[in-house]
Coordinates of C-alpha atoms in Angstrom, one line a residue:
M16 CA -25.5 -2.8 5.6
F17 CA -28.5 -5.1 5.4
I18 CA -29.9 -6.8 8.5
T19 CA -32.6 -9.5 8.4
L20 CA -34.8 -9.8 11.5
R21 CA -36.3 -13.2 12.2
L22 CA -39.2 -13.1 14.7
G23 CA -41.5 -15.7 16.0
N24 CA -45.3 -15.9 15.3
D25 CA -46.4 -14.9 18.8
K26 CA -48.5 -11.8 19.4
Q27 CA -45.5 -9.7 20.6
S28 CA -43.7 -10.1 17.2
P29 CA -44.9 -6.7 15.8
T30 CA -43.8 -5.0 19.0
L31 CA -40.5 -6.7 19.0
Y32 CA -39.9 -5.8 15.4
M33 CA -40.6 -2.1 15.9
K34 CA -38.3 -2.0 18.9
A35 CA -35.5 -3.7 16.9
V36 CA -36.0 -1.2 14.0
C37 CA -36.0 1.7 16.4
F38 CA -32.8 0.5 18.1
L39 CA -31.0 0.1 14.8
L40 CA -32.1 3.6 13.6
L41 CA -31.1 5.2 16.9
T42 CA -27.8 3.4 16.9
G43 CA -27.0 4.6 13.5
V44 CA -28.0 8.2 14.3
A45 CA -25.9 8.1 17.5
S46 CA -22.9 6.8 15.5
C47 CA -23.1 9.6 13.0
A48 CA -23.5 12.2 15.7
L49 CA -20.5 10.9 17.5
G50 CA -18.4 11.0 14.4
Q51 CA -19.5 14.6 13.7
S52 CA -19.2 15.9 17.3
W53 CA -15.7 14.6 17.8
P54 CA -13.4 16.2 18.6
S55 CA -14.6 18.7 21.1
K56 CA -11.2 19.3 22.9
P57 CA -7.5 19.1 22.1
I58 CA -6.0 15.9 20.8
R59 CA -2.8 14.4 22.0
W60 CA -0.6 12.9 19.3
I61 CA 2.2 10.8 20.8
V62 CA 5.4 10.4 18.8
P63 CA 7.5 7.7 20.5
F64 CA 10.8 9.0 19.0
A65 CA 13.0 12.1 19.4
P66 CA 12.2 15.4 17.7
G67 CA 13.6 15.8 14.2
G68 CA 13.4 12.3 13.0
S69 CA 11.2 11.1 10.1
N70 CA 8.4 9.9 12.5
D71 CA 8.4 13.4 14.1
I72 CA 8.4 15.1 10.7
T73 CA 5.5 13.1 9.3
A74 CA 3.4 13.5 12.5
R75 CA 3.9 17.3 12.7
N76 CA 3.1 17.9 9.0
V77 CA -0.2 15.9 9.2
A78 CA -1.1 17.3 12.6
E79 CA -0.9 20.8 11.2
R80 CA -3.6 20.0 8.6
L81 CA -5.8 18.3 11.3
N82 CA -5.8 21.4 13.4
A83 CA -7.6 23.2 10.6
A84 CA -9.9 20.3 9.8
F85 CA -11.0 19.7 13.3
G86 CA -11.0 23.2 14.7
Q87 CA -9.2 21.8 17.7
P88 CA -5.4 21.8 18.4
V89 CA -3.6 18.5 17.7
I90 CA -0.6 18.6 20.0
V91 CA 2.4 16.5 19.1
E92 CA 4.2 15.1 22.1
N93 CA 7.5 13.4 21.8
R94 CA 8.0 10.5 24.3
P95 CA 11.2 8.7 23.1
G96 CA 12.9 5.8 24.8
A97 CA 13.5 2.0 24.5
A98 CA 13.2 1.9 20.7
G99 CA 9.8 3.6 20.8
T100 CA 8.2 1.2 23.2
I101 CA 7.7 3.7 26.0
G102 CA 5.6 6.1 24.0
V103 CA 3.6 3.2 22.4
A104 CA 2.9 1.7 25.8
L105 CA 1.7 5.0 27.0
A106 CA -0.8 5.3 24.2
A107 CA -2.0 1.8 24.7
K108 CA -3.2 2.8 28.2
G109 CA -5.1 5.9 26.8
A110 CA -8.9 6.1 27.0
P111 CA -10.6 4.9 23.8
D112 CA -12.2 8.2 23.1
G113 CA -10.2 9.6 20.2
Y114 CA -8.2 12.0 22.2
T115 CA -5.0 10.0 22.3
I116 CA -3.3 9.2 19.0
V117 CA 0.1 7.5 18.5
S118 CA 2.2 7.2 15.3
S119 CA 4.9 4.5 15.2
S120 CA 7.2 2.8 12.9
D121 CA 7.0 -0.9 12.3
T122 CA 9.1 -1.4 15.5
I123 CA 5.6 -1.7 17.1
V124 CA 5.3 -5.2 15.7
A125 CA 8.9 -6.3 16.3
A126 CA 9.3 -5.0 19.9
P127 CA 7.3 -7.7 21.6
Y128 CA 9.7 -10.3 20.3
L129 CA 12.8 -8.4 21.4
Y130 CA 11.9 -7.0 24.8
S131 CA 10.6 -9.0 27.7
K132 CA 8.1 -6.3 28.8
V133 CA 6.8 -3.8 26.4
G134 CA 3.5 -3.0 28.0
F135 CA 1.4 -3.5 24.9
H136 CA 0.3 -6.0 22.2
P137 CA 0.4 -4.4 18.7
I138 CA -2.7 -6.3 17.5
K139 CA -5.0 -6.4 20.6
D140 CA -4.3 -3.0 22.1
F141 CA -4.7 -0.8 19.1
A142 CA -7.2 0.3 16.4
P143 CA -5.1 0.9 13.2
V144 CA -6.1 4.0 11.3
T145 CA -3.7 4.3 8.3
Q146 CA -0.2 4.0 7.2
L147 CA 1.4 7.5 6.7
A148 CA 4.5 6.5 4.7
R149 CA 7.0 3.8 3.8
Q150 CA 10.6 3.6 2.8
P151 CA 13.1 0.7 2.0
V152 CA 16.1 -0.3 4.1
V153 CA 19.1 0.2 1.8
L154 CA 22.5 -1.6 1.6
A155 CA 25.0 1.2 1.4
V156 CA 28.8 1.0 0.9
H157 CA 31.6 3.5 1.0
P158 CA 33.4 3.8 -2.4
S159 CA 36.6 2.6 -0.9
L160 CA 35.2 -0.9 -0.5
G161 CA 35.4 -1.3 -4.2
V162 CA 32.1 -3.1 -4.9
H163 CA 29.3 -1.9 -7.1
S164 CA 26.7 -4.8 -6.8
V165 CA 25.4 -7.3 -4.3
G166 CA 27.1 -10.0 -6.2
E167 CA 30.5 -8.3 -5.9
L168 CA 29.9 -7.8 -2.2
V169 CA 29.0 -11.4 -1.6
A170 CA 32.1 -12.6 -3.5
L171 CA 34.3 -10.2 -1.4
V172 CA 32.9 -11.4 1.9
K173 CA 33.2 -15.0 1.0
R174 CA 36.9 -14.4 0.5
K175 CA 37.2 -12.3 3.6
P176 CA 34.4 -13.2 6.1
G177 CA 33.3 -11.0 9.0
L178 CA 33.1 -7.6 7.3
G179 CA 31.4 -5.2 9.6
Y180 CA 28.1 -3.5 8.7
A181 CA 26.6 -0.5 10.6
S182 CA 22.9 -0.1 11.6
S183 CA 21.0 2.4 13.6
G184 CA 20.8 -0.1 16.5
S185 CA 20.3 -3.7 17.7
G186 CA 16.8 -5.0 17.0
T187 CA 16.0 -2.3 14.4
Q188 CA 14.6 -3.0 10.9
Q189 CA 18.1 -2.3 9.6
H190 CA 19.5 -5.0 11.8
F191 CA 16.9 -7.4 10.6
V192 CA 17.6 -6.8 7.0
G193 CA 21.4 -7.0 7.5
E194 CA 21.2 -10.4 9.2
W195 CA 18.5 -11.7 6.8
F196 CA 20.7 -10.7 3.8
A197 CA 23.8 -12.5 5.3
S198 CA 21.8 -15.6 6.0
L199 CA 20.2 -15.8 2.5
A200 CA 23.5 -15.0 0.8
G201 CA 25.4 -17.6 2.9
I202 CA 28.0 -15.0 4.1
K203 CA 29.3 -13.9 7.5
L204 CA 28.9 -10.2 8.4
T205 CA 29.6 -8.6 11.8
H206 CA 26.9 -6.3 13.1
V207 CA 28.1 -2.9 14.2
P208 CA 25.1 -1.2 16.0
Y209 CA 25.0 2.5 16.5
K210 CA 22.6 4.5 18.8
G211 CA 20.7 6.0 15.9
G212 CA 21.3 6.4 12.2
G213 CA 23.0 9.8 12.3
Q214 CA 26.4 8.6 13.7
A215 CA 26.2 5.5 11.6
I216 CA 26.0 7.7 8.5
T217 CA 28.8 10.0 9.7
D218 CA 31.1 7.0 10.2
L219 CA 30.1 5.5 6.8
L220 CA 30.8 8.7 5.0
G221 CA 34.2 9.0 6.8
G222 CA 35.1 5.4 5.9
Q223 CA 35.4 4.2 9.5
V224 CA 32.8 1.6 8.5
Q225 CA 32.5 0.6 4.9
L226 CA 29.1 -1.1 4.8
A227 CA 25.8 -0.2 6.3
S228 CA 22.1 -1.4 6.4
L229 CA 20.1 1.8 7.0
G230 CA 16.7 3.5 6.4
A231 CA 16.7 5.1 3.0
A232 CA 15.6 8.7 3.9
P233 CA 18.9 10.0 5.5
V234 CA 21.1 8.1 3.0
V235 CA 19.5 9.3 -0.3
P236 CA 21.2 12.7 -0.3
H237 CA 24.6 11.2 0.0
Y238 CA 23.8 8.6 -2.7
K239 CA 22.7 11.3 -5.1
S240 CA 25.8 13.3 -4.4
G241 CA 28.0 10.3 -5.2
K242 CA 29.5 10.0 -1.7
L243 CA 27.9 6.6 -1.1
I244 CA 27.0 3.6 -3.3
L245 CA 23.6 1.8 -2.8
L246 CA 23.6 -1.8 -3.7
A247 CA 20.0 -2.9 -2.9
Q248 CA 16.8 -1.8 -1.3
S249 CA 14.5 -4.0 0.8
T250 CA 11.0 -3.3 -0.6
G251 CA 9.1 -5.5 -3.0
K252 CA 9.4 -2.9 -5.7
R253 CA 11.8 0.0 -6.2
S254 CA 11.1 3.2 -4.3
P255 CA 10.2 6.1 -6.6
F256 CA 13.0 8.0 -5.0
L257 CA 15.6 5.3 -5.9
P258 CA 14.6 4.1 -9.3
D259 CA 18.1 3.1 -10.2
V260 CA 18.7 0.9 -7.2
P261 CA 17.7 -2.8 -7.5
T262 CA 15.6 -4.6 -4.9
Y263 CA 17.3 -7.4 -2.9
Q264 CA 15.2 -9.8 -5.0
E265 CA 16.3 -8.3 -8.2
A266 CA 19.9 -8.6 -7.0
G267 CA 19.4 -12.4 -6.4
I268 CA 18.5 -12.4 -2.7
K269 CA 15.1 -14.1 -3.2
G270 CA 12.5 -13.7 -0.5
L271 CA 14.0 -10.7 1.3
V272 CA 11.2 -8.1 1.3
L273 CA 10.8 -5.7 4.2
E274 CA 9.6 -2.1 4.3
Q275 CA 9.9 0.4 7.0
W276 CA 6.6 2.1 7.5
Q277 CA 5.0 4.7 9.8
G278 CA 1.4 4.3 10.8
V279 CA -1.3 6.0 13.1
F280 CA -3.1 4.1 15.8
L281 CA -5.9 4.8 18.4
P282 CA -6.4 2.7 21.5
A283 CA -8.4 -0.4 21.0
N284 CA -12.2 -0.1 21.3
T285 CA -12.2 3.5 20.0
P286 CA -15.6 3.9 18.4
A287 CA -15.7 3.2 14.7
P288 CA -17.1 6.7 13.7
I289 CA -14.1 8.3 15.3
V290 CA -11.7 5.9 13.6
T291 CA -13.4 6.7 10.3
R292 CA -13.3 10.4 10.7
L293 CA -9.7 10.5 11.7
H294 CA -8.8 8.3 8.8
T295 CA -10.7 10.5 6.3
E296 CA -9.0 13.7 7.6
I297 CA -5.5 12.1 7.6
V298 CA -5.9 10.9 4.0
K299 CA -7.0 14.4 3.0
A300 CA -3.9 15.8 4.7
L301 CA -1.7 13.3 2.8
A302 CA -3.1 14.5 -0.5
N303 CA -2.0 18.0 0.3
P304 CA 0.8 19.0 -2.2
R305 CA 2.9 20.7 0.6
V306 CA 2.6 17.6 2.8
R307 CA 3.6 15.3 -0.1
E308 CA 6.6 17.5 -0.9
R309 CA 7.8 17.4 2.7
F310 CA 7.5 13.6 2.8
A311 CA 9.4 13.4 -0.5
Q312 CA 12.2 15.6 0.8
N313 CA 12.8 12.9 3.4
G314 CA 12.6 10.0 1.0
L315 CA 9.2 8.9 2.3
E316 CA 6.5 7.5 -0.1
V317 CA 3.0 8.5 1.0
V318 CA 0.6 5.6 1.7
G319 CA -2.8 6.5 3.2
N320 CA -4.5 3.0 3.1
T321 CA -7.7 2.0 4.8
P322 CA -7.9 0.8 8.4
E323 CA -8.6 -2.7 7.1
Q324 CA -5.7 -2.7 4.8
F325 CA -3.4 -1.4 7.5
A326 CA -4.7 -4.1 9.9
A327 CA -3.7 -6.7 7.4
V328 CA -0.2 -5.3 7.1
L329 CA 0.1 -5.2 10.8
R330 CA -0.9 -8.9 11.2
A331 CA 1.5 -10.0 8.4
D332 CA 4.4 -8.1 9.7
Y333 CA 3.8 -9.2 13.3
E334 CA 4.1 -12.8 12.1
K335 CA 7.1 -12.0 9.8
Y336 CA 9.1 -10.4 12.6
G337 CA 8.4 -13.3 15.0
R338 CA 9.7 -15.7 12.4
L339 CA 12.8 -13.6 11.7
V340 CA 13.7 -13.3 15.4
R341 CA 13.6 -17.1 15.8
E342 CA 15.4 -17.9 12.5
L343 CA 18.0 -15.2 12.7
N344 CA 18.4 -15.2 16.5
I345 CA 18.0 -11.4 16.5
K346 CA 18.7 -9.8 19.9
S347 CA 17.8 -6.2 21.0
D348 CA 21.3 -5.7 22.6

């Protein structure tokens, strides 16, 4: 960083110049010292979802590596409820000292448009650290439906409007993608929201519902075993775990691009040296072969981008979800 000091010609200019130089040097030294001295006590990592889910798995795998890197325990605390908003709001109120971390899915940017009071603003109240992982939302069908492509599904629903599709809940990313697909394809689908993806997959496998819009991770094993058919995935390019499944855009649904992601945040105004050090250690953890293997087992693609890159994703998705809520009339319940 280069700074130009412009001083007047009065007799005090040399004194002012030296004071300014000293201030900058001391500030830099203090920042470095802060980054190195943190953490000096246990860190609380809030996961705003129930234990056992993909958000919990990623947090615990990374936290285990941070324990060793920091020499301090990183304690994962599950605070589920209200589609993740309870835990996120709790983290937003944390002190900006680096001892409260929260990891969330992209529901953090959709929630303010779906709930009247969430207790946080995803842009103003957080310092983004990095994205941990991403995955597509997939369009899955039971073989009994008799379709093997998006085109065949669209033709079927145009003949028989109102086919039900399952999701893991109202206001979820799966719900957004299902409604967005129906709108762009010009068809009528009926949303069948479940309280979580587990029961939705169970009913899909049993044929009680024949179509579903769900996160890829729990669906991939059933696709690979031949029990389910995947027609499309919502990311801009194909997931490395689903190389044979076309994207929605490749299937003719132009403009439909949405990825589910998980990211790490600190409360707003956390000092930059702490953000930088946490980012550095998380990226190191994500490079660990055992961590990457665990992510892959759950159909999650490792990301590990910079705070600036993550902030750009956050802003873009915040705008996207606002537009989709208005255009598709998405409701949380």
